[in-house]
mmCIF file with all atom_site columns, C-alpha atoms in Angstrom:
data_model
loop_
_atom_site.group_PDB
_atom_site.id
_atom_site.type_symbol
_atom_site.label_atom_id
_atom_site.label_alt_id
_atom_site.label_comp_id
_atom_site.label_asym_id
_atom_site.label_entity_id
_atom_site.label_seq_id
_atom_site.pdbx_PDB_ins_code
_atom_site.Cartn_x
_atom_site.Cartn_y
_atom_site.Cartn_z
_atom_site.occupancy
_atom_site.B_iso_or_equiv
_atom_site.pdbx_formal_charge
_atom_site.auth_seq_id
_atom_site.auth_comp_id
_atom_site.auth_asym_id
_atom_site.auth_atom_id
_atom_site.pdbx_PDB_model_num
ATOM 1   C CA . MET A 1 1   ? -48.140 41.760  13.539  1.00 47.00 ? 1   MET A CA 1
ATOM 2   C CA . TYR A 1 2   ? -46.209 38.747  14.758  1.00 46.00 ? 2   TYR A CA 1
ATOM 3   C CA . GLU A 1 3   ? -44.000 38.679  11.649  1.00 49.00 ? 3   GLU A CA 1
ATOM 4   C CA . ALA A 1 4   ? -43.228 42.393  12.023  1.00 53.00 ? 4   ALA A CA 1
ATOM 5   C CA . LYS A 1 5   ? -42.140 41.950  15.624  1.00 53.00 ? 5   LYS A CA 1
ATOM 6   C CA . SER A 1 6   ? -39.977 38.957  14.677  1.00 60.00 ? 6   SER A CA 1
ATOM 7   C CA . LYS A 1 7   ? -38.254 41.003  11.978  1.00 58.00 ? 7   LYS A CA 1
ATOM 8   C CA . GLU A 1 8   ? -37.584 43.812  14.433  1.00 71.00 ? 8   GLU A CA 1
ATOM 9   C CA . ILE A 1 9   ? -36.077 41.382  16.926  1.00 68.00 ? 9   ILE A CA 1
ATOM 10  C CA . VAL A 1 10  ? -33.752 39.915  14.275  1.00 67.00 ? 10  VAL A CA 1
ATOM 11  C CA . LEU A 1 11  ? -32.651 43.349  13.079  1.00 66.00 ? 11  LEU A CA 1
ATOM 12  C CA . ARG A 1 12  ? -31.994 44.506  16.642  1.00 71.00 ? 12  ARG A CA 1
ATOM 13  C CA . ARG A 1 13  ? -29.814 41.462  17.312  1.00 71.00 ? 13  ARG A CA 1
ATOM 14  C CA . VAL A 1 14  ? -27.861 42.113  14.128  1.00 65.00 ? 14  VAL A CA 1
ATOM 15  C CA . ARG A 1 15  ? -27.263 45.742  15.110  1.00 67.00 ? 15  ARG A CA 1
ATOM 16  C CA . GLU A 1 16  ? -26.174 44.725  18.604  1.00 69.00 ? 16  GLU A CA 1
ATOM 17  C CA . ALA A 1 17  ? -23.755 42.171  17.186  1.00 63.00 ? 17  ALA A CA 1
ATOM 18  C CA . LEU A 1 18  ? -22.233 44.698  14.784  1.00 60.00 ? 18  LEU A CA 1
ATOM 19  C CA . ALA A 1 19  ? -21.800 47.224  17.615  1.00 64.00 ? 19  ALA A CA 1
ATOM 20  C CA . LYS A 1 20  ? -19.630 44.787  19.583  1.00 60.00 ? 20  LYS A CA 1
ATOM 21  C CA . SER A 1 21  ? -15.904 44.652  19.072  1.00 55.00 ? 21  SER A CA 1
ATOM 22  C CA . ALA A 1 22  ? -14.663 42.019  16.649  1.00 53.00 ? 22  ALA A CA 1
ATOM 23  C CA . PRO A 1 23  ? -13.705 38.747  18.321  1.00 56.00 ? 23  PRO A CA 1
ATOM 24  C CA . PHE A 1 24  ? -10.090 37.658  18.455  1.00 54.00 ? 24  PHE A CA 1
ATOM 25  C CA . LEU A 1 25  ? -9.066  35.735  15.343  1.00 58.00 ? 25  LEU A CA 1
ATOM 26  C CA . PRO A 1 26  ? -8.270  32.057  15.903  1.00 60.00 ? 26  PRO A CA 1
ATOM 27  C CA . PRO A 1 27  ? -4.619  31.106  15.774  1.00 64.00 ? 27  PRO A CA 1
ATOM 28  C CA . THR A 1 28  ? -3.185  30.283  12.349  1.00 70.00 ? 28  THR A CA 1
ATOM 29  C CA . PRO A 1 29  ? -3.542  26.534  11.774  1.00 63.00 ? 29  PRO A CA 1
ATOM 30  C CA . ASP A 1 30  ? -0.406  24.424  11.596  1.00 66.00 ? 30  ASP A CA 1
ATOM 31  C CA . PHE A 1 31  ? -0.691  22.778  8.184   1.00 62.00 ? 31  PHE A CA 1
ATOM 32  C CA . SER A 1 32  ? 2.432   20.706  8.846   1.00 68.00 ? 32  SER A CA 1
ATOM 33  C CA . SER A 1 33  ? 0.852   18.878  11.782  1.00 61.00 ? 33  SER A CA 1
ATOM 34  C CA . PRO A 1 34  ? -0.384  15.313  11.149  1.00 60.00 ? 34  PRO A CA 1
ATOM 35  C CA . ILE A 1 35  ? -3.996  14.868  10.097  1.00 57.00 ? 35  ILE A CA 1
ATOM 36  C CA . HIS A 1 36  ? -4.492  11.673  12.050  1.00 55.00 ? 36  HIS A CA 1
ATOM 37  C CA . LEU A 1 37  ? -3.774  10.864  15.642  1.00 49.00 ? 37  LEU A CA 1
ATOM 38  C CA . PRO A 1 38  ? -0.677  8.685   16.118  1.00 56.00 ? 38  PRO A CA 1
ATOM 39  C CA . MET A 1 39  ? -1.257  4.956   16.096  1.00 56.00 ? 39  MET A CA 1
ATOM 40  C CA . ALA A 1 40  ? -0.806  3.403   19.502  1.00 47.00 ? 40  ALA A CA 1
ATOM 41  C CA . GLU A 1 41  ? -0.749  -0.255  18.492  1.00 60.00 ? 41  GLU A CA 1
ATOM 42  C CA . ASP A 1 42  ? 1.951   -2.316  16.813  1.00 80.00 ? 42  ASP A CA 1
ATOM 43  C CA . GLN A 1 43  ? 2.367   -1.098  13.224  1.00 89.00 ? 43  GLN A CA 1
ATOM 44  C CA . SER A 1 44  ? 2.548   -4.630  11.856  1.00 90.00 ? 44  SER A CA 1
ATOM 45  C CA . ILE A 1 45  ? -0.844  -5.477  13.381  1.00 90.00 ? 45  ILE A CA 1
ATOM 46  C CA . ALA A 1 46  ? -2.427  -2.253  12.150  1.00 91.00 ? 46  ALA A CA 1
ATOM 47  C CA . PHE A 1 47  ? -1.008  -2.803  8.666   1.00 93.00 ? 47  PHE A CA 1
ATOM 48  C CA . ALA A 1 48  ? -2.189  -6.420  8.524   1.00 93.00 ? 48  ALA A CA 1
ATOM 49  C CA . GLN A 1 49  ? -5.727  -5.421  9.507   1.00 92.00 ? 49  GLN A CA 1
ATOM 50  C CA . ALA A 1 50  ? -5.903  -2.691  6.850   1.00 92.00 ? 50  ALA A CA 1
ATOM 51  C CA . PHE A 1 51  ? -4.255  -4.897  4.213   1.00 93.00 ? 51  PHE A CA 1
ATOM 52  C CA . ILE A 1 52  ? -6.708  -7.762  4.808   1.00 93.00 ? 52  ILE A CA 1
ATOM 53  C CA . ALA A 1 53  ? -9.603  -5.285  4.727   1.00 92.00 ? 53  ALA A CA 1
ATOM 54  C CA . ASN A 1 54  ? -8.382  -4.357  1.226   1.00 91.00 ? 54  ASN A CA 1
ATOM 55  C CA . SER A 1 55  ? -8.770  -8.052  0.215   1.00 91.00 ? 55  SER A CA 1
ATOM 56  C CA . GLY A 1 56  ? -5.036  -8.748  0.320   1.00 93.00 ? 56  GLY A CA 1
ATOM 57  C CA . LEU A 1 57  ? -3.545  -12.082 1.421   1.00 94.00 ? 57  LEU A CA 1
ATOM 58  C CA . PHE A 1 58  ? -1.235  -11.402 4.374   1.00 95.00 ? 58  PHE A CA 1
ATOM 59  C CA . VAL A 1 59  ? 1.435   -13.980 5.275   1.00 95.00 ? 59  VAL A CA 1
ATOM 60  C CA . TYR A 1 60  ? 3.469   -13.421 8.432   1.00 95.00 ? 60  TYR A CA 1
ATOM 61  C CA . CYS A 1 61  ? 7.001   -14.902 8.351   1.00 95.00 ? 61  CYS A CA 1
ATOM 62  C CA . GLU A 1 62  ? 9.080   -15.279 11.491  1.00 93.00 ? 62  GLU A CA 1
ATOM 63  C CA . ASP A 1 63  ? 12.319  -15.085 9.491   1.00 95.00 ? 63  ASP A CA 1
ATOM 64  C CA . GLU A 1 64  ? 13.722  -15.645 6.003   1.00 96.00 ? 64  GLU A CA 1
ATOM 65  C CA . GLU A 1 65  ? 13.617  -19.435 6.324   1.00 96.00 ? 65  GLU A CA 1
ATOM 66  C CA . ASP A 1 66  ? 9.944   -19.244 7.232   1.00 96.00 ? 66  ASP A CA 1
ATOM 67  C CA . PHE A 1 67  ? 9.392   -17.076 4.151   1.00 97.00 ? 67  PHE A CA 1
ATOM 68  C CA . PHE A 1 68  ? 10.870  -19.789 1.919   1.00 97.00 ? 68  PHE A CA 1
ATOM 69  C CA . ASP A 1 69  ? 8.553   -22.380 3.462   1.00 96.00 ? 69  ASP A CA 1
ATOM 70  C CA . GLN A 1 70  ? 5.483   -20.167 3.129   1.00 96.00 ? 70  GLN A CA 1
ATOM 71  C CA . LEU A 1 71  ? 6.285   -19.289 -0.487  1.00 97.00 ? 71  LEU A CA 1
ATOM 72  C CA . PHE A 1 72  ? 6.903   -22.944 -1.388  1.00 96.00 ? 72  PHE A CA 1
ATOM 73  C CA . ASN A 1 73  ? 3.597   -24.003 0.181   1.00 96.00 ? 73  ASN A CA 1
ATOM 74  C CA . LEU A 1 74  ? 1.639   -21.213 -1.519  1.00 96.00 ? 74  LEU A CA 1
ATOM 75  C CA . LYS A 1 75  ? 3.104   -22.086 -4.904  1.00 95.00 ? 75  LYS A CA 1
ATOM 76  C CA . ARG A 1 76  ? 2.101   -25.710 -4.417  1.00 95.00 ? 76  ARG A CA 1
ATOM 77  C CA . GLU A 1 77  ? -1.397  -24.964 -3.109  1.00 95.00 ? 77  GLU A CA 1
ATOM 78  C CA . GLN A 1 78  ? -2.198  -22.548 -5.944  1.00 94.00 ? 78  GLN A CA 1
ATOM 79  C CA . GLN A 1 79  ? -0.385  -24.660 -8.557  1.00 94.00 ? 79  GLN A CA 1
ATOM 80  C CA . ILE A 1 80  ? 1.823   -21.783 -9.646  1.00 94.00 ? 80  ILE A CA 1
ATOM 81  C CA . GLU A 1 81  ? 4.134   -23.042 -12.367 1.00 92.00 ? 81  GLU A CA 1
ATOM 82  C CA . PHE A 1 82  ? 5.490   -19.744 -13.675 1.00 92.00 ? 82  PHE A CA 1
ATOM 83  C CA . LEU A 1 83  ? 6.746   -17.433 -10.938 1.00 94.00 ? 83  LEU A CA 1
ATOM 84  C CA . HIS A 1 84  ? 8.506   -14.462 -12.543 1.00 93.00 ? 84  HIS A CA 1
ATOM 85  C CA . VAL A 1 85  ? 11.345  -12.983 -10.493 1.00 94.00 ? 85  VAL A CA 1
ATOM 86  C CA . TRP A 1 86  ? 13.544  -10.361 -12.146 1.00 92.00 ? 86  TRP A CA 1
ATOM 87  C CA . GLU A 1 87  ? 15.378  -8.828  -9.194  1.00 93.00 ? 87  GLU A CA 1
ATOM 88  C CA . PRO A 1 88  ? 18.885  -10.324 -8.884  1.00 94.00 ? 88  PRO A CA 1
ATOM 89  C CA . THR A 1 89  ? 18.856  -10.296 -5.073  1.00 93.00 ? 89  THR A CA 1
ATOM 90  C CA . LEU A 1 90  ? 15.575  -12.194 -4.941  1.00 95.00 ? 90  LEU A CA 1
ATOM 91  C CA . GLN A 1 91  ? 16.757  -14.595 -7.622  1.00 95.00 ? 91  GLN A CA 1
ATOM 92  C CA . ASN A 1 92  ? 19.857  -15.393 -5.589  1.00 96.00 ? 92  ASN A CA 1
ATOM 93  C CA . ILE A 1 93  ? 18.070  -16.167 -2.334  1.00 96.00 ? 93  ILE A CA 1
ATOM 94  C CA . LEU A 1 94  ? 15.370  -18.223 -4.059  1.00 96.00 ? 94  LEU A CA 1
ATOM 95  C CA . TYR A 1 95  ? 18.040  -20.196 -5.913  1.00 95.00 ? 95  TYR A CA 1
ATOM 96  C CA . GLN A 1 96  ? 19.825  -20.893 -2.630  1.00 94.00 ? 96  GLN A CA 1
ATOM 97  C CA . ALA A 1 97  ? 16.512  -22.024 -1.131  1.00 95.00 ? 97  ALA A CA 1
ATOM 98  C CA . GLY A 1 98  ? 15.771  -24.352 -4.038  1.00 95.00 ? 98  GLY A CA 1
ATOM 99  C CA . ILE A 1 99  ? 12.566  -22.574 -5.127  1.00 95.00 ? 99  ILE A CA 1
ATOM 100 C CA . ASP A 1 100 ? 11.864  -22.626 -8.869  1.00 94.00 ? 100 ASP A CA 1
ATOM 101 C CA . PHE A 1 101 ? 11.249  -19.348 -10.665 1.00 94.00 ? 101 PHE A CA 1
ATOM 102 C CA . THR A 1 102 ? 11.405  -17.788 -14.130 1.00 92.00 ? 102 THR A CA 1
ATOM 103 C CA . SER A 1 103 ? 14.113  -15.190 -14.573 1.00 89.00 ? 103 SER A CA 1
ATOM 104 C CA . THR A 1 104 ? 13.684  -14.345 -18.274 1.00 84.00 ? 104 THR A CA 1
ATOM 105 C CA . GLU A 1 105 ? 11.079  -12.296 -20.110 1.00 82.00 ? 105 GLU A CA 1
ATOM 106 C CA . GLU A 1 106 ? 10.513  -14.958 -22.741 1.00 81.00 ? 106 GLU A CA 1
ATOM 107 C CA . ASP A 1 107 ? 6.767   -15.573 -23.288 1.00 79.00 ? 107 ASP A CA 1
ATOM 108 C CA . PHE A 1 108 ? 6.076   -13.274 -20.349 1.00 81.00 ? 108 PHE A CA 1
ATOM 109 C CA . ILE A 1 109 ? 2.644   -12.126 -21.521 1.00 78.00 ? 109 ILE A CA 1
ATOM 110 C CA . GLN A 1 110 ? 1.477   -15.692 -22.223 1.00 78.00 ? 110 GLN A CA 1
ATOM 111 C CA . LYS A 1 111 ? 2.912   -17.104 -19.005 1.00 81.00 ? 111 LYS A CA 1
ATOM 112 C CA . ALA A 1 112 ? 2.387   -14.204 -16.616 1.00 82.00 ? 112 ALA A CA 1
ATOM 113 C CA . GLN A 1 113 ? 0.892   -16.427 -13.931 1.00 91.00 ? 113 GLN A CA 1
ATOM 114 C CA . ALA A 1 114 ? 2.571   -14.923 -10.859 1.00 93.00 ? 114 ALA A CA 1
ATOM 115 C CA . SER A 1 115 ? 5.354   -12.538 -9.906  1.00 93.00 ? 115 SER A CA 1
ATOM 116 C CA . LEU A 1 116 ? 7.454   -11.855 -6.834  1.00 96.00 ? 116 LEU A CA 1
ATOM 117 C CA . THR A 1 117 ? 8.906   -8.410  -6.163  1.00 94.00 ? 117 THR A CA 1
ATOM 118 C CA . THR A 1 118 ? 10.201  -6.274  -3.346  1.00 95.00 ? 118 THR A CA 1
ATOM 119 C CA . CYS A 1 119 ? 8.777   -2.853  -2.483  1.00 95.00 ? 119 CYS A CA 1
ATOM 120 C CA . GLU A 1 120 ? 9.849   0.556   -1.237  1.00 96.00 ? 120 GLU A CA 1
ATOM 121 C CA . ALA A 1 121 ? 7.715   0.723   1.915   1.00 97.00 ? 121 ALA A CA 1
ATOM 122 C CA . LEU A 1 122 ? 4.536   -0.466  3.608   1.00 97.00 ? 122 LEU A CA 1
ATOM 123 C CA . VAL A 1 123 ? 2.038   2.247   4.534   1.00 96.00 ? 123 VAL A CA 1
ATOM 124 C CA . THR A 1 124 ? 0.454   1.196   7.809   1.00 95.00 ? 124 THR A CA 1
ATOM 125 C CA . ARG A 1 125 ? -2.544  3.517   7.931   1.00 92.00 ? 125 ARG A CA 1
ATOM 126 C CA . THR A 1 126 ? -3.954  2.477   4.549   1.00 92.00 ? 126 THR A CA 1
ATOM 127 C CA . GLY A 1 127 ? -2.580  -1.067  4.358   1.00 94.00 ? 127 GLY A CA 1
ATOM 128 C CA . SER A 1 128 ? -0.890  -0.173  1.065   1.00 95.00 ? 128 SER A CA 1
ATOM 129 C CA . ILE A 1 129 ? 2.331   -1.277  -0.593  1.00 96.00 ? 129 ILE A CA 1
ATOM 130 C CA . LEU A 1 130 ? 4.513   1.463   -2.056  1.00 96.00 ? 130 LEU A CA 1
ATOM 131 C CA . VAL A 1 131 ? 6.208   0.248   -5.249  1.00 93.00 ? 131 VAL A CA 1
ATOM 132 C CA . SER A 1 132 ? 8.346   2.011   -7.819  1.00 92.00 ? 132 SER A CA 1
ATOM 133 C CA . SER A 1 133 ? 10.066  1.452   -11.146 1.00 88.00 ? 133 SER A CA 1
ATOM 134 C CA . GLY A 1 134 ? 13.392  1.854   -9.392  1.00 87.00 ? 134 GLY A CA 1
ATOM 135 C CA . ASN A 1 135 ? 13.962  -1.848  -8.772  1.00 81.00 ? 135 ASN A CA 1
ATOM 136 C CA . ALA A 1 136 ? 14.739  -4.517  -11.348 1.00 75.00 ? 136 ALA A CA 1
ATOM 137 C CA . GLY A 1 137 ? 11.131  -5.672  -11.411 1.00 71.00 ? 137 GLY A CA 1
ATOM 138 C CA . GLY A 1 138 ? 10.179  -2.445  -13.144 1.00 71.00 ? 138 GLY A CA 1
ATOM 139 C CA . ARG A 1 139 ? 6.527   -1.716  -13.840 1.00 77.00 ? 139 ARG A CA 1
ATOM 140 C CA . ARG A 1 140 ? 5.251   -4.883  -15.478 1.00 83.00 ? 140 ARG A CA 1
ATOM 141 C CA . LEU A 1 141 ? 5.636   -7.410  -12.674 1.00 86.00 ? 141 LEU A CA 1
ATOM 142 C CA . SER A 1 142 ? 3.155   -5.532  -10.505 1.00 83.00 ? 142 SER A CA 1
ATOM 143 C CA . ILE A 1 143 ? 0.569   -5.212  -13.295 1.00 85.00 ? 143 ILE A CA 1
ATOM 144 C CA . TYR A 1 144 ? 0.437   -8.146  -15.727 1.00 85.00 ? 144 TYR A CA 1
ATOM 145 C CA . PRO A 1 145 ? 0.518   -11.373 -13.655 1.00 90.00 ? 145 PRO A CA 1
ATOM 146 C CA . GLU A 1 146 ? -2.721  -12.694 -12.167 1.00 91.00 ? 146 GLU A CA 1
ATOM 147 C CA . THR A 1 147 ? -1.000  -12.963 -8.787  1.00 93.00 ? 147 THR A CA 1
ATOM 148 C CA . HIS A 1 148 ? 1.416   -10.330 -7.540  1.00 94.00 ? 148 HIS A CA 1
ATOM 149 C CA . MET A 1 149 ? 3.486   -11.427 -4.550  1.00 95.00 ? 149 MET A CA 1
ATOM 150 C CA . VAL A 1 150 ? 5.553   -8.984  -2.537  1.00 96.00 ? 150 VAL A CA 1
ATOM 151 C CA . VAL A 1 151 ? 8.171   -9.799  0.076   1.00 97.00 ? 151 VAL A CA 1
ATOM 152 C CA . ALA A 1 152 ? 8.929   -7.071  2.598   1.00 97.00 ? 152 ALA A CA 1
ATOM 153 C CA . LYS A 1 153 ? 10.396  -6.637  6.058   1.00 96.00 ? 153 LYS A CA 1
ATOM 154 C CA . ALA A 1 154 ? 8.744   -5.224  9.147   1.00 95.00 ? 154 ALA A CA 1
ATOM 155 C CA . SER A 1 155 ? 11.419  -2.512  9.231   1.00 95.00 ? 155 SER A CA 1
ATOM 156 C CA . GLN A 1 156 ? 9.873   -1.123  6.014   1.00 97.00 ? 156 GLN A CA 1
ATOM 157 C CA . LEU A 1 157 ? 6.646   -0.210  7.810   1.00 96.00 ? 157 LEU A CA 1
ATOM 158 C CA . VAL A 1 158 ? 5.918   3.526   7.917   1.00 96.00 ? 158 VAL A CA 1
ATOM 159 C CA . PRO A 1 159 ? 2.905   5.289   9.453   1.00 94.00 ? 159 PRO A CA 1
ATOM 160 C CA . ASP A 1 160 ? 1.688   7.363   6.492   1.00 94.00 ? 160 ASP A CA 1
ATOM 161 C CA . ILE A 1 161 ? 2.123   7.931   2.766   1.00 94.00 ? 161 ILE A CA 1
ATOM 162 C CA . LYS A 1 162 ? 4.370   10.973  3.255   1.00 94.00 ? 162 LYS A CA 1
ATOM 163 C CA . ASP A 1 163 ? 6.786   8.834   5.286   1.00 96.00 ? 163 ASP A CA 1
ATOM 164 C CA . GLY A 1 164 ? 6.956   6.284   2.486   1.00 96.00 ? 164 GLY A CA 1
ATOM 165 C CA . LEU A 1 165 ? 7.626   8.949   -0.117  1.00 95.00 ? 165 LEU A CA 1
ATOM 166 C CA . GLN A 1 166 ? 10.378  10.371  2.065   1.00 96.00 ? 166 GLN A CA 1
ATOM 167 C CA . ARG A 1 167 ? 12.013  6.940   2.085   1.00 96.00 ? 167 ARG A CA 1
ATOM 168 C CA . VAL A 1 168 ? 11.970  6.906   -1.703  1.00 95.00 ? 168 VAL A CA 1
ATOM 169 C CA . ARG A 1 169 ? 13.489  10.397  -1.835  1.00 95.00 ? 169 ARG A CA 1
ATOM 170 C CA . ASP A 1 170 ? 16.231  9.415   0.617   1.00 96.00 ? 170 ASP A CA 1
ATOM 171 C CA . LYS A 1 171 ? 17.007  6.218   -1.289  1.00 94.00 ? 171 LYS A CA 1
ATOM 172 C CA . TYR A 1 172 ? 17.132  7.543   -4.852  1.00 94.00 ? 172 TYR A CA 1
ATOM 173 C CA . LYS A 1 173 ? 17.911  11.223  -4.228  1.00 92.00 ? 173 LYS A CA 1
ATOM 174 C CA . GLU A 1 174 ? 18.211  12.992  -7.611  1.00 92.00 ? 174 GLU A CA 1
ATOM 175 C CA . ASN A 1 175 ? 17.401  9.762   -9.504  1.00 93.00 ? 175 ASN A CA 1
ATOM 176 C CA . PHE A 1 176 ? 13.771  9.678   -8.366  1.00 93.00 ? 176 PHE A CA 1
ATOM 177 C CA . PRO A 1 177 ? 11.896  6.798   -10.075 1.00 91.00 ? 177 PRO A CA 1
ATOM 178 C CA . SER A 1 178 ? 9.664   7.638   -13.029 1.00 89.00 ? 178 SER A CA 1
ATOM 179 C CA . MET A 1 179 ? 6.838   5.613   -11.466 1.00 89.00 ? 179 MET A CA 1
ATOM 180 C CA . VAL A 1 180 ? 5.828   5.485   -7.809  1.00 91.00 ? 180 VAL A CA 1
ATOM 181 C CA . SER A 1 181 ? 2.543   3.842   -6.968  1.00 90.00 ? 181 SER A CA 1
ATOM 182 C CA . LEU A 1 182 ? 0.463   2.702   -4.011  1.00 91.00 ? 182 LEU A CA 1
ATOM 183 C CA . VAL A 1 183 ? -1.012  -0.781  -4.311  1.00 92.00 ? 183 VAL A CA 1
ATOM 184 C CA . SER A 1 184 ? -3.998  -1.302  -2.030  1.00 89.00 ? 184 SER A CA 1
ATOM 185 C CA . GLY A 1 185 ? -5.308  -4.806  -2.615  1.00 84.00 ? 185 GLY A CA 1
ATOM 186 C CA . PRO A 1 186 ? -6.078  -6.627  -5.881  1.00 81.00 ? 186 PRO A CA 1
ATOM 187 C CA . SER A 1 187 ? -7.180  -4.716  -8.956  1.00 56.00 ? 187 SER A CA 1
ATOM 188 C CA . ARG A 1 188 ? -10.914 -4.075  -8.973  1.00 52.00 ? 188 ARG A CA 1
ATOM 189 C CA . THR A 1 189 ? -13.572 -2.054  -10.732 1.00 50.00 ? 189 THR A CA 1
ATOM 190 C CA . ALA A 1 190 ? -17.327 -1.539  -10.548 1.00 43.00 ? 190 ALA A CA 1
ATOM 191 C CA . ASP A 1 191 ? -17.695 0.642   -13.633 1.00 46.00 ? 191 ASP A CA 1
ATOM 192 C CA . ILE A 1 192 ? -20.169 -1.679  -15.366 1.00 45.00 ? 192 ILE A CA 1
ATOM 193 C CA . GLU A 1 193 ? -23.578 -1.804  -13.663 1.00 46.00 ? 193 GLU A CA 1
ATOM 194 C CA . LYS A 1 194 ? -21.829 -1.282  -10.307 1.00 44.00 ? 194 LYS A CA 1
ATOM 195 C CA . THR A 1 195 ? -20.800 -4.952  -10.284 1.00 41.00 ? 195 THR A CA 1
ATOM 196 C CA . LEU A 1 196 ? -17.457 -5.505  -8.579  1.00 41.00 ? 196 LEU A CA 1
ATOM 197 C CA . VAL A 1 197 ? -14.976 -7.268  -10.860 1.00 43.00 ? 197 VAL A CA 1
ATOM 198 C CA . MET A 1 198 ? -11.581 -8.353  -9.550  1.00 43.00 ? 198 MET A CA 1
ATOM 199 C CA . GLY A 1 199 ? -8.487  -8.255  -11.742 1.00 42.00 ? 199 GLY A CA 1
ATOM 200 C CA . ALA A 1 200 ? -9.965  -5.969  -14.404 1.00 51.00 ? 200 ALA A CA 1
ATOM 201 C CA . HIS A 1 201 ? -6.905  -3.712  -14.657 1.00 53.00 ? 201 HIS A CA 1
ATOM 202 C CA . GLY A 1 202 ? -4.227  -5.758  -12.882 1.00 65.00 ? 202 GLY A CA 1
ATOM 203 C CA . PRO A 1 203 ? -3.628  -8.744  -10.598 1.00 85.00 ? 203 PRO A CA 1
ATOM 204 C CA . LYS A 1 204 ? -6.605  -10.649 -9.209  1.00 89.00 ? 204 LYS A CA 1
ATOM 205 C CA . GLN A 1 205 ? -4.628  -11.524 -6.093  1.00 93.00 ? 205 GLN A CA 1
ATOM 206 C CA . LEU A 1 206 ? -2.147  -9.535  -4.008  1.00 94.00 ? 206 LEU A CA 1
ATOM 207 C CA . VAL A 1 207 ? -0.003  -11.459 -1.535  1.00 96.00 ? 207 VAL A CA 1
ATOM 208 C CA . LEU A 1 208 ? 2.356   -9.938  1.018   1.00 96.00 ? 208 LEU A CA 1
ATOM 209 C CA . PHE A 1 209 ? 5.010   -11.960 2.841   1.00 97.00 ? 209 PHE A CA 1
ATOM 210 C CA . LEU A 1 210 ? 6.081   -9.874  5.838   1.00 96.00 ? 210 LEU A CA 1
ATOM 211 C CA . ILE A 1 211 ? 9.381   -10.992 7.335   1.00 96.00 ? 211 ILE A CA 1
ATOM 212 C CA . ASP A 1 212 ? 9.733   -10.002 10.980  1.00 94.00 ? 212 ASP A CA 1
ATOM 213 C CA . ASP A 1 213 ? 13.213  -8.466  11.260  1.00 93.00 ? 213 ASP A CA 1
ATOM 214 C CA . LEU A 1 214 ? 12.545  -6.228  14.268  1.00 88.00 ? 214 LEU A CA 1
ATOM 215 C CA . PRO A 1 215 ? 14.210  -6.835  17.649  1.00 84.00 ? 215 PRO A CA 1
ATOM 216 C CA . HIS A 1 216 ? 12.003  -8.481  20.263  1.00 72.00 ? 216 HIS A CA 1
#
């Protein structure tokens, strides 16, 4: 008897609901609006926090001279003998600063100890580095060496991935690079027995030197 009454109550409510006029449809969502709320804090701080959380080594540099000092000290501390630098602009400034590097591809695979490259942008929200094959470093310098170092400027910080990709489009226009990639920390995998292994498919260490070029 109780079940019968319950069924009648449910059916009555359904009929009453169907008899009512249809509710107003919600407004059409704006798919172009940002998914996340805007970041209120300094982008460099937010990026550093996310980058470190991804197991990256973050090095803040007050200016270019400070970058030279930090790079020299890191090379000495980690006993880096072969630092591969293939971008002419980087080669020039390192030469002027008296920092040793390898500019040729001779014995690269055997001596791929460390590399230094630039990047296209720094994605603040994810703490990622946007790289492409558009610069002279190509693809290999961000993949083969055990340590991948990147030098960037604070003015390259962008809030989200779409902003970084827009920078690449604006820079290269119709000559869009054949490879654009986001690097979020050192290479890692846990495919085998869910054991985390660093450097399985790329560098074991990712270092970012961020030069502060913003007005204060």
